Each structure stands twice: as C-alpha cells, then as structure tokens.
Amino acid sequence: MIRAGIIGATGYTGLELVRLLKNHPEAKITYLSSRTYAGKKLEEIFPSTLENSILSEFDPEKVSKNCDVLFTALPAGASYDLVRELKGVKIIDLGADFRFDDPGVYREWYGKELSGYENIKRVYGLPELHREEIKNAQVVGNPGCYPTSVILALAPALKHNLVDPETILVDAKSGVSGAGRKEKVDYLFSEVNESLRPYNVAKHRHVPEMEQELGKISGKKVNVVFTPHLVPMTRGILSTIYVKTDKSLEEIHEAYLEFYKNEPFVHVLPMGIYPSTKWCYGSNHVFIGMQMEERTNTLILMSAIDNLVKGASGQAVQNMNIMFGLDETKGLEFTPIYP
Amino acid sequence: MIRAGIIGATGYTGLELVRLLKNHPEAKITYLSSRTYAGKKLEEIFPSTLENSILSEFDPEKVSKNCDVLFTALPAGASYDLVRELKGVKIIDLGADFRFDDPGVYREWYGKELSGYENIKRVYGLPELHREEIKNAQVVGNPGCYPTSVILALAPALKHNLVDPETILVDAKSGVSGAGRKEKVDYLFSEVNESLRPYNVAKHRHVPEMEQELGKISGKKVNVVFTPHLVPMTRGILSTIYVKTDKSLEEIHEAYLEFYKNEPFVHVLPMGIYPSTKWCYGSNHVFIGMQMEERTNTLILMSAIDNLVKGASGQAVQNMNIMFGLDETKGLEFTPIYP
Amino acid sequence: MIRAGIIGATGYTGLELVRLLKNHPEAKITYLSSRTYAGKKLEEIFPSTLENSILSEFDPEKVSKNCDVLFTALPAGASYDLVRELKGVKIIDLGADFRFDDPGVYREWYGKELSGYENIKRVYGLPELHREEIKNAQVVGNPGCYPTSVILALAPALKHNLVDPETILVDAKSGVSGAGRKEKVDYLFSEVNESLRPYNVAKHRHVPEMEQELGKISGKKVNVVFTPHLVPMTRGILSTIYVKTDKSLEEIHEAYLEFYKNEPFVHVLPMGIYPSTKWCYGSNHVFIGMQMEERTNTLILMSAIDNLVKGASGQAVQNMNIMFGLDETKGLEFTPIYP
Amino acid sequence: MIRAGIIGATGYTGLELVRLLKNHPEAKITYLSSRTYAGKKLEEIFPSTLENSILSEFDPEKVSKNCDVLFTALPAGASYDLVRELKGVKIIDLGADFRFDDPGVYREWYGKELSGYENIKRVYGLPELHREEIKNAQVVGNPGCYPTSVILALAPALKHNLVDPETILVDAKSGVSGAGRKEKVDYLFSEVNESLRPYNVAKHRHVPEMEQELGKISGKKVNVVFTPHLVPMTRGILSTIYVKTDKSLEEIHEAYLEFYKNEPFVHVLPMGIYPSTKWCYGSNHVFIGMQMEERTNTLILMSAIDNLVKGASGQAVQNMNIMFGLDETKGLEFTPIYP
C-alpha cells in the first residue's frame, strides 16, 4: 500500500487527488494538509468527499514519517522551498516549480529564483514522453493542463518531422475549474455563464513549458502562438492546433495511430471524427482528431482532455503508478461520465 | 464473474450501466442490444464508452445463453413481454413495468394490461427497504428517479410515525438527462438553458409509485402532492418535501441517523447543512438534510441524488450485487465528481 | 426629461438600471456613484454598458442639484441614513430599508434601528397593489425579488378569500444573479454549475416582507413557509406555491384573469400552461400559471419573473414612471429575450 | 410606418425578428407565416413573444398587398423561388440564397442552381461595407453569423494592406442557437452542456462567403482556414483570427479606430482589452480586440457578436433601416443584457 500525502488538499486539484486516491486499490491517503481548513475533517467542508480524515497544517516531519509520496497542489512558487526540506519522500508537484529544465526560464516567467535547482533529480512528468525517467525520479514536475493537451497532440508529428515546427498556432479553450477555487468576480457563475472570452493572449505562462517539450521532441527551436479562452463549462480543455505540413492526412494519421498504439490513455480518433471535451469528463483519457485544409496545407489537430484529471491529478496518479512500479492504469481505469 | 446483458444500451441509463459494469470487479458485459444501432460497435457511436462490443438486435436465446442477469432500459411497456420469454436469467428492469404491487395501478397510469403479472416473482428494488426480498427475486422493478429520492427521504419519518402521512407535499427538481436521449425541441440546449419550469404538475407517473411504497411504510393511505421541475443541468434530482409533524427536529434527526446508520449510500447530514445535487454527481450516494418551520410545525426534508446513478443505473447495479450475494457496494464505491 | 441618479451603479441591479434608463425615452442618467470604481468611466469597467459617464463618490449636494429621482442599489442598511439627508429628490430604494410598515420587523430581521422612520412618506412599491400611494410617495421601498413573485401570485386568491391563508407554502428557485456581484466561493461557476441546492431554509429575510403584504391583502395574519433554492442559471425566479382551497380551479382562474386584466406586465396563463423563467428573460413581465391537486384540494400556483427586472430594476423604473405621471410601461415595453 | 412580414417566423431568427420589430418605433409586423404552426396565434406557441398575430401559410398575394418589406428566415434554398414571385416588396433574406456574387459558388456549396440570378438586384447586406448599395437594393442577402464576425474583424486590416491575405486562419466558437430550433440529438442540453467540440472542420459553408467578401476588400484571392466550434451557451460568437503582419500593433490599432470611428455598432476595444460574447448579449453591437505575438509577427484579432442579432436578425433590421431611409440604429439602440 502506497502511503500518499496531499498538500493543498482543498483546492480543486487537491480534492481531485482525494477522489482518485480513495478509488485506488494500492494507495491510501495518510496525510492531508490545508492552511485554510486545518483542524477540520475534510467531509465537514466538502461532504461529497466522504472522507473523514482531519486536515493538518504542513509539518515536514509528519510527512517524512507517514508518506511514501507527497502530492503538492499549491500556487506557483509555494512548493519549491517546502519540498526541498523533505527526505525520503517522492514528490509529485502539480504546480510549475519543477517543470523547467532551465531554472532561468522559470525565473523569467514566474519571477522567482530556484536556488539549488540543478541538484534536484527531477523530470517533466508526461508519461507518454518521459516514462523511463519518471521511474527513477525523486521529484516529478506534473505538466500543466494546456501543455498536456498540446504536447500530446503534436508529439508524433514533431517526432517524425511531419510538420513545420516554426509555425505552431494553438487556440485553446478551457473550462473554469482551471482557474481554481478562487474568490474572484471573473469566475462567478453570472459572469461566466453565456460568456466566452480569450485571456492572457500570447503571454500565458504555459507557453515556455510547451516550447521546452516540443523543442526537445523536434530537436529544433519551436515558437508557439497561444491563445487560451475561458468557456462556460466546469471541466475540459480542447486545443485546436494549426501547423503547416507537406505530408498527406493519411500518412500523418497512420503515424499517430502507430505512435500511440500502446498508450492506454491516448486515443487517436478515426478520420472524420473530432473530439469533444465531454468524452473525457472525469477520466484520464485523451482524444485526438485531425483534419487537413487542403488548399493551404494546414494540418488541424484537435485534442480533448479533462483539465483536472489528465491535465492535473489523474496524470499525477499515473506518475505515482510509474514511480512505484505499478501498472500505469491502476486506479484510473474508469471511463468518462456521460452525459 | 457475473455475465451481464443490457437491452436498450444506447439510452442514457443504458450507457450509464455500461460505465458502471465496466468498472465492476465481479461483472462483465456479455450482451448489448440496441434497435437503433444494431451491428455497430458501441464506441463507434459513443467514443467515450471505450467499449468495442458490438450491439445486437434483441435475441432471447442469446440472452438466456450468455447472461446471468439482464438489465432492461426501455420505455415503459416495452420490457414486459420481452422479459417474460426469458428463462434462467435474472431481470433488473429500469422501466416501470415491474414496479407495482397492483397491476391495476399500472394499467391506470401507463395504459397497458400486464397479463400473468401475479405469477412473476418480482419486487420493488429499493435496497434500503426491500433488501431481503431482492436477494431472492427473479425480477426487480428498479425504482424511478423521483421516487428513490422521495421515499428515502420520508421512510424513517413514516416508519416511526413522526409525521402526518396525509399531508405530503413534494416539490422536486430534476436535471434534463431524466428526459432521456430523445429528439425533442423541449430538451434542446437553447430551450433549457437559463430556463426553469414545472411540468406534469400534480399528475406525474411517479406519483402512484411513491404512494405505494410510502403507504406500505406508514401502514396508511398516503397522498402525495407532486410538482416536478426541469432545471438547466444534466444530472441530479433535489426533492424538497413538506410534512406536518408534532415532533421536534432533534428527535426526528436522531431517528434518521439511527435508521440509516448502516446504509453505505445514504448520508443524513448534520443539522443546518442542506444537500446539493453536486455532492452526488456521478455517484450512488444520497444526501438528506432537514429543517423545521417552527411556527407551522412543518418539517422540510431535502434529498439529493444523481438521477442516472442512485436514481437508475447505480441502484440497478446495487440490486445486482444483492441478487448475486456480493457486497452491496461492489463496483459502486467511487465518490462523486467535484467540481 | 427625468433626471435620474443611481447609487451603487456597479452591482447587478445598478447596472440593470443603467441598461433600462438608457433605453427610456423620458429619463436620462445624470448621476452615477460607486465606491469601488469612483473616478472611472462606467464603460471602462463594463464595456457592454456603452456608457461613458464617470462614476463619482456619493455627494448629497450633487444629487440634490442634478437629480429628480435617485435609485439606491446598496446592501441592506446602507441606504437609510444616506437617503434621509436628501431634500427634494424622490427616492426609489432597491434594498430593504423602506419596505416595512413596522420598523420593528426590520430591526428584528436586519438588526438595525431605523430612527425617525415614522416621519418618512414611504410606500411598498408593488405597483399592482399600491399604485395610488406610489403616485404621491417621497420614498419607495422597492420590493424584494422573491416577494414580488410570491405576492403577485397570491394576491387575487387572498383578496377574494379563495384560499386558506394559514397554510401558505412557497418553494422558490432563483438564478445566481440574485446573490449579487460578490466575491464568494459559493457563487463561482464551478460551484454552481450542475448544482441545485436549498439555502436559508425557513429563515430567509424575504419572509416578513411577504407576510406583511399578504397579511394586508387577506386581512388576516399569514404564515409563509419559505424555501429558496439556488439554480444554475443567471437570471429568473420561479415560485411554486401550495395553498389549500375549497374552490374550483375554474373559479380561481377566472378570478385571476379578472384581477389582472388591465395589468400590462402580469400575464395569467391559460389552463394547463405553466410558466418558464425563460419567458421573462430580460423583461418586466410576470407569468402566472396554476393547477389543482384534486384529491387534497391543494392549489398549486406558479409564477415566473426575471429577478433583476420585475424583481428589482424594472419594477423600480415602473415605480419611477408612476411617481412622475408617465405611462407605466414607458421604457419597459420590450419583450423577453428568447432563446 | 414600415409594414413588415416574416416568413419562417417560428425559428430562432424569425422569433428574434418579431422581438426586434415589436420594439421598432417605425415598423409594424403585418404578416407572419409558419408552415408548422399556421392558424395559431404566435403567443399560444411562444408565450414570451406577447404577440397575438395569427400565423398564416405563405401566400404571395397577401404579402404583396400587406408588406413593404419581407424577411425570409428559411433553410438554405427555400427562399429563392418563393421570393422571386413577389413584386413590389423589398426582401431581406436571412438565408444564403442571395449572398453570393457568383451563383456558381452557391451551386458548389449548396447544391442548387439559382436560375435567373443575374437579373436580381441584390447585395450582400453587411452595412459597414455595402451601405450605399443596400440603400437601393431590391433584395438583400443578409450575411451569415460567422462571416459577420470575421469580415468586420478583418476589413480594416485588409483594406489598408496591413496583413498578409494569404494566411488567414479563423478559429470560431458559437453558441448553440446558431444551429436553430431543430429536433436533433446533437443539440440536446445533456449533449451540449459541459461539452466543447469542433465541427465541419475546414469545410463549413460559411467559408466561400467570407472569402468572397474578404477578397473584394483586399483585391486579392483570399484563403480562409476555418474551424467552427460548438460551445455550451445559447447565444454568442467569438472569432479568434490569426494573420501575419509586418506592421506594429499600434499602427494597426489606429487604423481600426479610424476605420470604425463613425460606426454605431462596431467598437474597437482599447489595447489590452479582449472581447467577451457576454458584452453583446441580445444586442446588435460588435466588439473587436487585438494582440500581437511579437516573435512570430502574428496578429491575433478577436471579435464578439450575438449570433442572432448582429449575426442575423438585428443586422436584418439594420438593413431595413437603410433600405427605407431611416436612421440606421432605429429600434436597435438598446444595450446588451448583463449579466
């Protein structure tokens, strides 16, 4: 039985970890912390968790003693120092602090110096690309929600040089839970309902993360033009991606089927079928579709995920499974909720 | 391994059965039928099911040979004749055909004669009330969604004579999936969104079902005034129930805690906490809250369920577990999706 | 041209007043105040208003000089002192401070002493009941959203002694804009979407307001059992009301048609048609339907309004029209938005 | 008083015309036809219209006698023959039958031969581009919803050669009312809610319409890569457009402000502000924002409209105003509904 702790258990990704770990046959929750609600039972605040563990203040000693793995679900910057103190506990950080190969990129986009970063045995936790390194990592930087949907949609094409990496254009749409459980007027129901809007146009913090990973796959510098949009739904990300190609749709489709043939969570759709975020709801599955605009040789890739599962907590559990030598799908086999 | 068949696999309750049975450790789907889509793989039509079984036309011989249990998820009236031909297969009918003790009531409300009804070893499949009979039943009439939420909310009060059974008033609100996957203008997104409306006021078909069961519990004739409403959400039923009482709220609350103390799916909330349909989303759990209007001695009971799970397919699986001697929560342990 | 000012212009009811007054042929906005955004143009913060007036801090002298009427859209308690200083300006208060005939009731429910209340020439601003007094009022206490929907639905029945006033039971459902533009987790999209829940059960502050007005109509003390619910939609209130009667549905329906035959905004639906909140969206119209539960002599009344229009700002403009001798429908003739 | 008729009055754009014309000070509805509901009063079927005119079968003589202008809101192909019979009535067609300069393009995309097309005095009814021709047109082909949002967003840039017309990429998102009031499973609430999906990728019928108009503005052949998406909301279109440029954002922004400075319905937002569909809700207004991705010289244009107003019926009324010499904003001055 893996003993798992969660710091930041009462945010949306923290609560999703609780849901997934309660359902996991080989893990149990042994530690939950929350600054806001320390001292209370989780189900007092969130009856739907049906979890009567008591929330604590963060205590590194208790974590070291009671946990084999610690999930940190905190705002960017908050995990780094906290995590460095811990010994003998594997870390899966759902924030951005351990995602970058180059701490200078983190400093530029997140405004914080990560001292001693080079000594940490970390990896970018996208299992479909870095499975082997995850097995032996001490710290996993769990990918962002948008990057997960974008990198998986582009990996086969870039790996096999099927598209031009200089012209990657990503128009992404996300449900509101991606903004977290924050008291902000912008995310009130009355503001979001019947509303669709772009935000952080061309300067979202997920850009450098995508460019790092896409650059590694293609072996070239990659520029991503990225426009995220807020959509009136709770869960789900759909990324629509435009790239130039000189290959045929058939050839590209074949390459995708081959690339993902053994992946349990990535589903390349038949030709002519395009994904819906609804097909992923509450699950760790990814659906990828594609179409060609023939006149302009533009390949249109579309990928759908649940932002809180494959885009956050589900992927974190998938990483835990890999780190502890379990079957990668353990505790994540359930299919999406529909309708 | 229980071999399970589903007839009407491509309606919303049929698809929910697929989702639940795929997740069940001691059952497997061995037969799926659909008139509309016979010959196709389920995942061709519903990619999110990730189920590549082929849909058949209904064939009683195949069912008898391949199934230990058959779930029938068909419109009212369609299951009865179909089910009577089958031998050696246990039946869980999600429609109304086997819910009534008196076939005359069915005839009155559903307009069909059920010939030979008295020879069928059937039971009303609400486990919290009829667990022992379900164990030995050949056919289970799985309760309607509204009745499930209402009967569970009233059972302890009626059982212990805590309220006046003559004045039961139920104001119920349901998500749209309760209307099924039907091509009807009334259920279009543009019609339902930003819309709340009552329907079938004081003459919904679920009234006689509630009155049958509530009458049996209280030992007296019960009249239910019932107003269902359509709410702009996909899943969930909230029933708000008004009854006269001469007992105190504390006494009633105690009786409820006691009544349901061993029930794995029914949660009586602490005083002052009222249920939300969101707390049940995608799960088999029921939440019950209560409040007293002191000046008029009116007890207000509130119960929330997911109409497709505890209100239909989850309860059906719970019944299957009981009929086959499994732990009642098997395959249904997962907690709700939030947010 | 009526010169109109709005205090609290950047809450939802304040913004709705801006929308309605901009569309009014005989009024113009001459003063807008907002503590939060003083000094800014309204359209900087709310582009959809297309209103470039500058928001000020509240200044009683400016109001007296520039306004014939002042709308106060502030939290309960904030208007009273502020409004008492003003001379020569008619006041329409969208809060609760001027709604009660007895300031003791206000003190009990809102916890504040209203000194000098008896000297104010005020009226409860429900035009369908108090049209004559509104004509000459100095201060109008604009009704609450729930009370508007409930009082209009019950007035004809109580006026003509068609129902038993001792047994009034109101199950009301509201869209989220009724909670205002407040930074509160409870009203986040991710919390409200796919969620239906009761709140303030049997102790909502709108109860005494309903009882005051219903009592006056019926000439007897009235007890209202009131359960409000939060529904995943932005606008709209539906109140479902249960009362005992010994009259026939036909007789009651006739009385309602007669009672409201000259009212421009109140529509009594034909028998068998029940209202939807969607039919009122963005408009000042009210739809009332009814049904009888024959076995228990329970009359079920259903009324739908837009909580921000007839339930707040539209009714306020209707009151302004009456106070200034205009046609009551002026600026409010537009029909609802559908779909 | 302009006498206006509507054919296809009970679809969503037909009903929106009813709403707008009832609110128009210089037009009145004199004829309403509907095949489905002929013989009934409009408000019997749609109580929210508060319109008791009786729906007729289409009768060209009655139209000629009773109408100065006829709005045809019919599926593509249905208007053409019907309209050609009429004499002395100006036509505003909300379908595609009169949008194309070249009937061959229509034949290719809509599969129908338009015989005698060259003899019709028609114009593409986008007032901001073709105001002068609309004044004298006999028949106006009212633009499609997507093309309206896209053409207005690109017109200034193409007119002034600020962007490269060969690389126009449009990622558009629409509310569900754009699909009309059709009994189709795809548009059921339970299917659309919590769902975001692309459709008709790179082959939507609105492509040739955009290319026709954008080509005329730029004087060059234009290729539009177009991906429409269905969003869980009722109204609203947001188009996000990507084009290459060698100009600065400041220069482009200036050109847009200048181009639209006298347009009553088109609002170029300040730098750094991006539009939301909510800002247009129920109104004829258009909001346009922009941003530059500096590294790749990609201009990102974003435009928001209400698909049923500026994208259909509001624009039709605007065209009527122009054809009859009225102030273009007559009957359309109202601001959007918020929230």
PDB file of C-alpha atoms in Angstrom, chain B residues 29-158:
ATOM      1  CA  ILE B  29     -20.771  -7.194 -20.075  1.00  0.00           C
ATOM      2  CA  THR B  30     -21.650 -10.141 -22.300  1.00  0.00           C
ATOM      3  CA  TYR B  31     -24.556  -8.791 -24.299  1.00  0.00           C
ATOM      4  CA  LEU B  32     -25.611  -5.353 -25.525  1.00  0.00           C
ATOM      5  CA  SER B  33     -28.621  -4.649 -27.661  1.00  0.00           C
ATOM      6  CA  SER B  34     -29.920  -1.545 -29.387  1.00  0.00           C
ATOM      7  CA  ARG B  35     -32.536  -1.351 -32.078  1.00  0.00           C
ATOM      8  CA  THR B  36     -31.198   1.914 -33.446  1.00  0.00           C
ATOM      9  CA  TYR B  37     -27.544   0.945 -33.701  1.00  0.00           C
ATOM     10  CA  ALA B  38     -27.556  -2.851 -34.064  1.00  0.00           C
ATOM     11  CA  GLY B  39     -24.461  -4.100 -35.868  1.00  0.00           C
ATOM     12  CA  LYS B  40     -22.212  -1.282 -34.768  1.00  0.00           C
ATOM     13  CA  LYS B  41     -19.537  -1.158 -32.105  1.00  0.00           C
ATOM     14  CA  LEU B  42     -20.619   0.867 -29.115  1.00  0.00           C
ATOM     15  CA  GLU B  43     -17.541   3.091 -29.227  1.00  0.00           C
ATOM     16  CA  GLU B  44     -18.187   3.984 -32.848  1.00  0.00           C
ATOM     17  CA  ILE B  45     -21.298   5.807 -31.693  1.00  0.00           C
ATOM     18  CA  PHE B  46     -20.147   6.724 -28.207  1.00  0.00           C
ATOM     19  CA  PRO B  47     -16.352   7.061 -28.208  1.00  0.00           C
ATOM     20  CA  SER B  48     -16.310   7.891 -24.527  1.00  0.00           C
ATOM     21  CA  THR B  49     -17.501   4.387 -23.614  1.00  0.00           C
ATOM     22  CA  LEU B  50     -14.205   2.913 -24.839  1.00  0.00           C
ATOM     23  CA  GLU B  51     -16.234  -0.254 -25.322  1.00  0.00           C
ATOM     24  CA  ASN B  52     -15.828  -2.132 -28.551  1.00  0.00           C
ATOM     25  CA  SER B  53     -18.573  -4.724 -28.035  1.00  0.00           C
ATOM     26  CA  ILE B  54     -20.954  -4.990 -30.945  1.00  0.00           C
ATOM     27  CA  LEU B  55     -24.581  -4.021 -30.451  1.00  0.00           C
ATOM     28  CA  SER B  56     -27.124  -6.710 -31.421  1.00  0.00           C
ATOM     29  CA  GLU B  57     -30.812  -6.875 -32.076  1.00  0.00           C
ATOM     30  CA  PHE B  58     -32.575  -8.428 -29.135  1.00  0.00           C
ATOM     31  CA  ASP B  59     -32.398 -12.223 -29.260  1.00  0.00           C
ATOM     32  CA  PRO B  60     -33.896 -14.069 -26.267  1.00  0.00           C
ATOM     33  CA  GLU B  61     -31.945 -17.243 -26.923  1.00  0.00           C
ATOM     34  CA  LYS B  62     -28.614 -15.471 -26.899  1.00  0.00           C
ATOM     35  CA  VAL B  63     -29.557 -13.659 -23.741  1.00  0.00           C
ATOM     36  CA  SER B  64     -30.519 -16.903 -22.000  1.00  0.00           C
ATOM     37  CA  LYS B  65     -27.273 -18.494 -23.051  1.00  0.00           C
ATOM     38  CA  ASN B  66     -24.874 -15.629 -22.375  1.00  0.00           C
ATOM     39  CA  CYS B  67     -26.286 -13.764 -19.425  1.00  0.00           C
ATOM     40  CA  ASP B  68     -26.808 -14.372 -15.725  1.00  0.00           C
ATOM     41  CA  VAL B  69     -28.572 -11.047 -15.379  1.00  0.00           C
ATOM     42  CA  LEU B  70     -30.298  -8.797 -17.872  1.00  0.00           C
ATOM     43  CA  PHE B  71     -30.807  -5.074 -17.414  1.00  0.00           C
ATOM     44  CA  THR B  72     -33.700  -3.703 -19.435  1.00  0.00           C
ATOM     45  CA  ALA B  73     -33.549   0.025 -20.061  1.00  0.00           C
ATOM     46  CA  LEU B  74     -36.534   0.578 -22.294  1.00  0.00           C
ATOM     47  CA  PRO B  75     -39.529   2.910 -22.444  1.00  0.00           C
ATOM     48  CA  ALA B  76     -42.457   1.975 -20.192  1.00  0.00           C
ATOM     49  CA  GLY B  77     -44.330  -1.023 -21.555  1.00  0.00           C
ATOM     50  CA  ALA B  78     -41.576  -2.372 -23.798  1.00  0.00           C
ATOM     51  CA  SER B  79     -39.893  -4.605 -21.275  1.00  0.00           C
ATOM     52  CA  TYR B  80     -42.797  -6.650 -20.048  1.00  0.00           C
ATOM     53  CA  ASP B  81     -43.468  -9.063 -22.890  1.00  0.00           C
ATOM     54  CA  LEU B  82     -39.856  -9.249 -23.839  1.00  0.00           C
ATOM     55  CA  VAL B  83     -38.792 -10.217 -20.360  1.00  0.00           C
ATOM     56  CA  ARG B  84     -41.448 -12.829 -19.841  1.00  0.00           C
ATOM     57  CA  GLU B  85     -39.984 -15.071 -22.523  1.00  0.00           C
ATOM     58  CA  LEU B  86     -36.641 -15.380 -20.790  1.00  0.00           C
ATOM     59  CA  LYS B  87     -35.791 -18.377 -18.641  1.00  0.00           C
ATOM     60  CA  GLY B  88     -32.989 -18.698 -16.155  1.00  0.00           C
ATOM     61  CA  VAL B  89     -31.902 -15.101 -16.313  1.00  0.00           C
ATOM     62  CA  LYS B  90     -32.423 -12.647 -13.513  1.00  0.00           C
ATOM     63  CA  ILE B  91     -34.010  -9.412 -14.646  1.00  0.00           C
ATOM     64  CA  ILE B  92     -33.487  -5.864 -13.436  1.00  0.00           C
ATOM     65  CA  ASP B  93     -35.935  -3.614 -15.263  1.00  0.00           C
ATOM     66  CA  LEU B  94     -35.177   0.096 -15.195  1.00  0.00           C
ATOM     67  CA  GLY B  95     -38.641   0.938 -16.501  1.00  0.00           C
ATOM     68  CA  ALA B  96     -41.973   0.936 -14.668  1.00  0.00           C
ATOM     69  CA  ASP B  97     -43.315  -2.462 -15.785  1.00  0.00           C
ATOM     70  CA  PHE B  98     -42.434  -4.349 -12.617  1.00  0.00           C
ATOM     71  CA  ARG B  99     -42.680  -1.620 -10.015  1.00  0.00           C
ATOM     72  CA  PHE B 100     -46.291  -2.025  -8.972  1.00  0.00           C
ATOM     73  CA  ASP B 101     -47.727  -4.477  -6.497  1.00  0.00           C
ATOM     74  CA  ASP B 102     -51.116  -3.996  -8.150  1.00  0.00           C
ATOM     75  CA  PRO B 103     -51.145  -4.283 -11.960  1.00  0.00           C
ATOM     76  CA  GLY B 104     -54.352  -2.270 -11.927  1.00  0.00           C
ATOM     77  CA  VAL B 105     -52.423   0.803 -10.868  1.00  0.00           C
ATOM     78  CA  TYR B 106     -50.022   0.260 -13.772  1.00  0.00           C
ATOM     79  CA  ARG B 107     -52.939  -0.089 -16.162  1.00  0.00           C
ATOM     80  CA  GLU B 108     -54.458   3.130 -14.900  1.00  0.00           C
ATOM     81  CA  TRP B 109     -51.289   5.214 -15.212  1.00  0.00           C
ATOM     82  CA  TYR B 110     -49.494   3.503 -18.106  1.00  0.00           C
ATOM     83  CA  GLY B 111     -52.473   2.262 -20.109  1.00  0.00           C
ATOM     84  CA  LYS B 112     -51.379  -1.324 -20.540  1.00  0.00           C
ATOM     85  CA  GLU B 113     -52.652  -4.652 -19.236  1.00  0.00           C
ATOM     86  CA  LEU B 114     -49.908  -6.806 -17.716  1.00  0.00           C
ATOM     87  CA  SER B 115     -51.280 -10.306 -18.211  1.00  0.00           C
ATOM     88  CA  GLY B 116     -49.946 -13.003 -15.902  1.00  0.00           C
ATOM     89  CA  TYR B 117     -48.370 -10.405 -13.647  1.00  0.00           C
ATOM     90  CA  GLU B 118     -49.330 -12.226 -10.469  1.00  0.00           C
ATOM     91  CA  ASN B 119     -47.138 -15.225 -11.386  1.00  0.00           C
ATOM     92  CA  ILE B 120     -43.958 -13.226 -11.544  1.00  0.00           C
ATOM     93  CA  LYS B 121     -41.649 -13.291  -8.570  1.00  0.00           C
ATOM     94  CA  ARG B 122     -40.936  -9.587  -8.554  1.00  0.00           C
ATOM     95  CA  VAL B 123     -40.004  -6.920  -6.034  1.00  0.00           C
ATOM     96  CA  TYR B 124     -39.706  -3.138  -5.894  1.00  0.00           C
ATOM     97  CA  GLY B 125     -35.951  -2.724  -5.970  1.00  0.00           C
ATOM     98  CA  LEU B 126     -35.203  -0.163  -3.310  1.00  0.00           C
ATOM     99  CA  PRO B 127     -32.478  -1.948  -1.320  1.00  0.00           C
ATOM    100  CA  GLU B 128     -32.787   0.201   1.791  1.00  0.00           C
ATOM    101  CA  LEU B 129     -36.391  -1.023   2.181  1.00  0.00           C
ATOM    102  CA  HIS B 130     -36.581  -4.376   0.450  1.00  0.00           C
ATOM    103  CA  ARG B 131     -33.101  -5.874   0.739  1.00  0.00           C
ATOM    104  CA  GLU B 132     -34.275  -9.315   1.865  1.00  0.00           C
ATOM    105  CA  GLU B 133     -36.829  -9.775  -0.903  1.00  0.00           C
ATOM    106  CA  ILE B 134     -34.364  -8.572  -3.540  1.00  0.00           C
ATOM    107  CA  LYS B 135     -32.000 -11.399  -2.557  1.00  0.00           C
ATOM    108  CA  ASN B 136     -34.459 -13.957  -3.835  1.00  0.00           C
ATOM    109  CA  ALA B 137     -36.286 -12.051  -6.541  1.00  0.00           C
ATOM    110  CA  GLN B 138     -36.393 -13.239 -10.116  1.00  0.00           C
ATOM    111  CA  VAL B 139     -37.352  -9.804 -11.423  1.00  0.00           C
ATOM    112  CA  VAL B 140     -36.534  -6.460  -9.849  1.00  0.00           C
ATOM    113  CA  GLY B 141     -38.573  -3.414 -10.753  1.00  0.00           C
ATOM    114  CA  ASN B 142     -35.876  -0.770 -10.342  1.00  0.00           C
ATOM    115  CA  PRO B 143     -37.391   2.374  -8.779  1.00  0.00           C
ATOM    116  CA  GLY B 144     -37.985   5.607 -10.641  1.00  0.00           C
ATOM    117  CA  CYS B 145     -35.613   8.501 -10.077  1.00  0.00           C
ATOM    118  CA  TYR B 146     -38.024  10.824  -8.276  1.00  0.00           C
ATOM    119  CA  PRO B 147     -39.461   8.039  -6.080  1.00  0.00           C
ATOM    120  CA  THR B 148     -35.960   6.995  -4.988  1.00  0.00           C
ATOM    121  CA  SER B 149     -35.212  10.494  -3.733  1.00  0.00           C
ATOM    122  CA  VAL B 150     -38.619  10.910  -2.082  1.00  0.00           C
ATOM    123  CA  ILE B 151     -39.083   7.502  -0.471  1.00  0.00           C
ATOM    124  CA  LEU B 152     -35.628   7.507   1.099  1.00  0.00           C
ATOM    125  CA  ALA B 153     -36.244  10.998   2.460  1.00  0.00           C
ATOM    126  CA  LEU B 154     -39.546  10.014   4.072  1.00  0.00           C
ATOM    127  CA  ALA B 155     -39.035   6.408   5.136  1.00  0.00           C
ATOM    128  CA  PRO B 156     -37.703   6.973   8.661  1.00  0.00           C
ATOM    129  CA  ALA B 157     -40.349   9.584   9.462  1.00  0.00           C
ATOM    130  CA  LEU B 158     -43.219   7.399   8.259  1.00  0.00           C
TER     131      LEU B 158
END
